[in-house]
Short mmCIF file of N, CA and C in Angstrom, two decimals:
data_model
loop_
_atom_site.label_atom_id
_atom_site.label_comp_id
_atom_site.label_asym_id
_atom_site.label_seq_id
_atom_site.Cartn_x
_atom_site.Cartn_y
_atom_site.Cartn_z
N MET A 1 -0.10 -11.38 14.55
CA MET A 1 -0.12 -10.29 13.60
C MET A 1 1.23 -9.57 13.68
N HIS A 2 1.79 -9.25 12.54
CA HIS A 2 3.06 -8.55 12.45
C HIS A 2 2.86 -7.23 11.73
N ILE A 3 3.54 -6.22 12.25
CA ILE A 3 3.43 -4.87 11.68
C ILE A 3 4.83 -4.38 11.34
N GLY A 4 5.00 -3.87 10.13
CA GLY A 4 6.27 -3.28 9.72
C GLY A 4 6.08 -1.81 9.39
N VAL A 5 7.01 -0.98 9.89
CA VAL A 5 6.94 0.46 9.65
C VAL A 5 8.32 0.93 9.22
N MET A 6 8.34 1.85 8.25
CA MET A 6 9.63 2.36 7.76
C MET A 6 9.49 3.82 7.37
N ARG A 7 10.55 4.56 7.59
CA ARG A 7 10.65 5.96 7.14
C ARG A 7 11.74 5.98 6.08
N LEU A 8 11.41 6.49 4.90
CA LEU A 8 12.33 6.50 3.77
C LEU A 8 12.49 7.91 3.25
N VAL A 9 13.74 8.39 3.19
CA VAL A 9 14.03 9.72 2.64
C VAL A 9 14.60 9.52 1.24
N LEU A 10 13.98 10.17 0.28
CA LEU A 10 14.36 10.04 -1.12
C LEU A 10 14.91 11.37 -1.62
N GLU A 11 16.12 11.36 -2.16
CA GLU A 11 16.72 12.55 -2.76
C GLU A 11 16.33 12.58 -4.23
N ILE A 12 15.93 13.74 -4.72
CA ILE A 12 15.52 13.92 -6.11
C ILE A 12 16.36 15.04 -6.71
N PRO A 13 17.61 14.76 -7.08
CA PRO A 13 18.52 15.82 -7.52
C PRO A 13 18.10 16.51 -8.82
N GLY A 14 17.33 15.86 -9.65
CA GLY A 14 16.93 16.44 -10.93
C GLY A 14 15.71 17.34 -10.86
N ALA A 15 15.07 17.42 -9.69
CA ALA A 15 13.86 18.23 -9.56
C ALA A 15 14.20 19.71 -9.54
N ARG A 16 13.68 20.45 -10.48
CA ARG A 16 13.91 21.89 -10.56
C ARG A 16 12.66 22.69 -10.24
N SER A 17 11.53 21.99 -10.07
CA SER A 17 10.28 22.65 -9.72
C SER A 17 9.44 21.69 -8.89
N LEU A 18 8.41 22.22 -8.29
CA LEU A 18 7.50 21.38 -7.51
C LEU A 18 6.80 20.37 -8.42
N LYS A 19 6.54 20.76 -9.64
CA LYS A 19 5.91 19.85 -10.61
C LYS A 19 6.82 18.64 -10.89
N ASP A 20 8.12 18.87 -11.04
CA ASP A 20 9.08 17.77 -11.25
C ASP A 20 9.07 16.82 -10.06
N LYS A 21 9.09 17.40 -8.86
CA LYS A 21 9.10 16.58 -7.65
C LYS A 21 7.83 15.74 -7.56
N ARG A 22 6.68 16.37 -7.77
CA ARG A 22 5.40 15.65 -7.67
C ARG A 22 5.30 14.50 -8.66
N GLN A 23 5.85 14.68 -9.84
CA GLN A 23 5.83 13.61 -10.84
C GLN A 23 6.64 12.40 -10.35
N VAL A 24 7.81 12.66 -9.79
CA VAL A 24 8.65 11.58 -9.27
C VAL A 24 7.99 10.91 -8.08
N VAL A 25 7.45 11.70 -7.15
CA VAL A 25 6.81 11.16 -5.95
C VAL A 25 5.61 10.30 -6.32
N ARG A 26 4.76 10.79 -7.21
CA ARG A 26 3.58 10.04 -7.62
C ARG A 26 3.96 8.72 -8.28
N SER A 27 4.94 8.76 -9.17
CA SER A 27 5.39 7.55 -9.86
C SER A 27 5.96 6.54 -8.86
N PHE A 28 6.78 7.02 -7.93
CA PHE A 28 7.38 6.12 -6.94
C PHE A 28 6.31 5.46 -6.07
N LYS A 29 5.36 6.26 -5.56
CA LYS A 29 4.30 5.71 -4.72
C LYS A 29 3.46 4.69 -5.47
N ASP A 30 3.11 4.98 -6.72
CA ASP A 30 2.29 4.05 -7.51
C ASP A 30 3.03 2.74 -7.75
N ARG A 31 4.32 2.81 -8.04
CA ARG A 31 5.09 1.58 -8.29
C ARG A 31 5.21 0.74 -7.03
N VAL A 32 5.48 1.37 -5.90
CA VAL A 32 5.62 0.64 -4.64
C VAL A 32 4.30 -0.03 -4.27
N ARG A 33 3.20 0.71 -4.38
CA ARG A 33 1.88 0.14 -4.05
C ARG A 33 1.54 -1.06 -4.93
N SER A 34 1.78 -0.93 -6.24
CA SER A 34 1.39 -2.00 -7.15
C SER A 34 2.29 -3.23 -7.03
N ARG A 35 3.56 -3.04 -6.80
CA ARG A 35 4.49 -4.18 -6.75
C ARG A 35 4.51 -4.86 -5.40
N LEU A 36 4.40 -4.10 -4.30
CA LEU A 36 4.56 -4.67 -2.97
C LEU A 36 3.28 -4.75 -2.17
N GLY A 37 2.24 -4.03 -2.57
CA GLY A 37 0.97 -4.08 -1.85
C GLY A 37 1.06 -3.53 -0.44
N ILE A 38 1.78 -2.43 -0.26
CA ILE A 38 1.93 -1.82 1.05
C ILE A 38 1.37 -0.40 1.03
N SER A 39 1.23 0.18 2.21
CA SER A 39 0.74 1.55 2.31
C SER A 39 1.93 2.50 2.33
N ILE A 40 1.84 3.58 1.56
CA ILE A 40 2.92 4.56 1.49
C ILE A 40 2.32 5.95 1.33
N ALA A 41 2.92 6.92 2.01
CA ALA A 41 2.46 8.31 1.92
C ALA A 41 3.65 9.24 2.14
N GLU A 42 3.62 10.40 1.48
CA GLU A 42 4.64 11.41 1.71
C GLU A 42 4.30 12.11 3.03
N VAL A 43 5.25 12.11 3.98
CA VAL A 43 4.96 12.60 5.33
C VAL A 43 5.79 13.81 5.75
N ASP A 44 6.83 14.15 5.01
CA ASP A 44 7.68 15.27 5.41
C ASP A 44 8.40 15.83 4.20
N HIS A 45 9.03 16.97 4.37
CA HIS A 45 9.77 17.68 3.33
C HIS A 45 8.87 18.07 2.16
N ASN A 46 7.63 18.43 2.46
CA ASN A 46 6.71 18.85 1.41
C ASN A 46 7.15 20.14 0.74
N ASP A 47 7.91 20.97 1.45
CA ASP A 47 8.33 22.26 0.91
C ASP A 47 9.72 22.21 0.26
N LYS A 48 10.41 21.09 0.31
CA LYS A 48 11.73 20.95 -0.29
C LYS A 48 11.60 20.35 -1.68
N LEU A 49 12.23 20.97 -2.66
CA LEU A 49 12.09 20.49 -4.04
C LEU A 49 12.86 19.21 -4.31
N GLN A 50 13.97 18.98 -3.64
CA GLN A 50 14.82 17.85 -3.98
C GLN A 50 14.86 16.78 -2.91
N ARG A 51 13.85 16.75 -2.06
CA ARG A 51 13.80 15.73 -1.02
C ARG A 51 12.35 15.37 -0.72
N ALA A 52 12.10 14.10 -0.50
CA ALA A 52 10.78 13.62 -0.11
C ALA A 52 10.95 12.57 0.97
N THR A 53 10.13 12.62 1.99
CA THR A 53 10.16 11.63 3.05
C THR A 53 8.84 10.87 3.04
N PHE A 54 8.94 9.54 3.04
CA PHE A 54 7.78 8.67 2.97
C PHE A 54 7.62 7.88 4.26
N GLY A 55 6.39 7.65 4.64
CA GLY A 55 6.05 6.72 5.69
C GLY A 55 5.48 5.48 5.03
N ILE A 56 6.01 4.33 5.42
CA ILE A 56 5.60 3.07 4.79
C ILE A 56 5.16 2.10 5.89
N ALA A 57 4.05 1.39 5.65
CA ALA A 57 3.54 0.45 6.65
C ALA A 57 2.99 -0.79 5.96
N VAL A 58 3.15 -1.91 6.66
CA VAL A 58 2.59 -3.17 6.17
C VAL A 58 2.13 -3.98 7.39
N VAL A 59 1.03 -4.68 7.23
CA VAL A 59 0.50 -5.54 8.29
C VAL A 59 0.26 -6.91 7.70
N SER A 60 0.67 -7.94 8.45
CA SER A 60 0.52 -9.31 7.96
C SER A 60 0.24 -10.26 9.12
N GLY A 61 -0.53 -11.26 8.85
CA GLY A 61 -0.77 -12.31 9.82
C GLY A 61 0.30 -13.37 9.79
N ASP A 62 1.18 -13.33 8.79
CA ASP A 62 2.23 -14.31 8.62
C ASP A 62 3.59 -13.63 8.69
N ALA A 63 4.48 -14.12 9.52
CA ALA A 63 5.81 -13.50 9.70
C ALA A 63 6.68 -13.63 8.45
N ASP A 64 6.41 -14.58 7.58
CA ASP A 64 7.24 -14.81 6.41
C ASP A 64 6.93 -13.87 5.25
N VAL A 65 5.90 -13.08 5.36
CA VAL A 65 5.50 -12.20 4.26
C VAL A 65 6.30 -10.95 4.27
#
């Protein structure tokens, strides 16, 4: 069994409100989940308008995946 973990910091320079940020974060998470089939969650910088930090994890029984 292989486990992959990643921390990704995303800059959102166009976000002028929390609503703008949430729209970008939601869209990004949905696209990553649907295209790659991995787990992703926002884990830090919840109070910053122009930055989001994601925790990403994947588990596979095959090393080539």
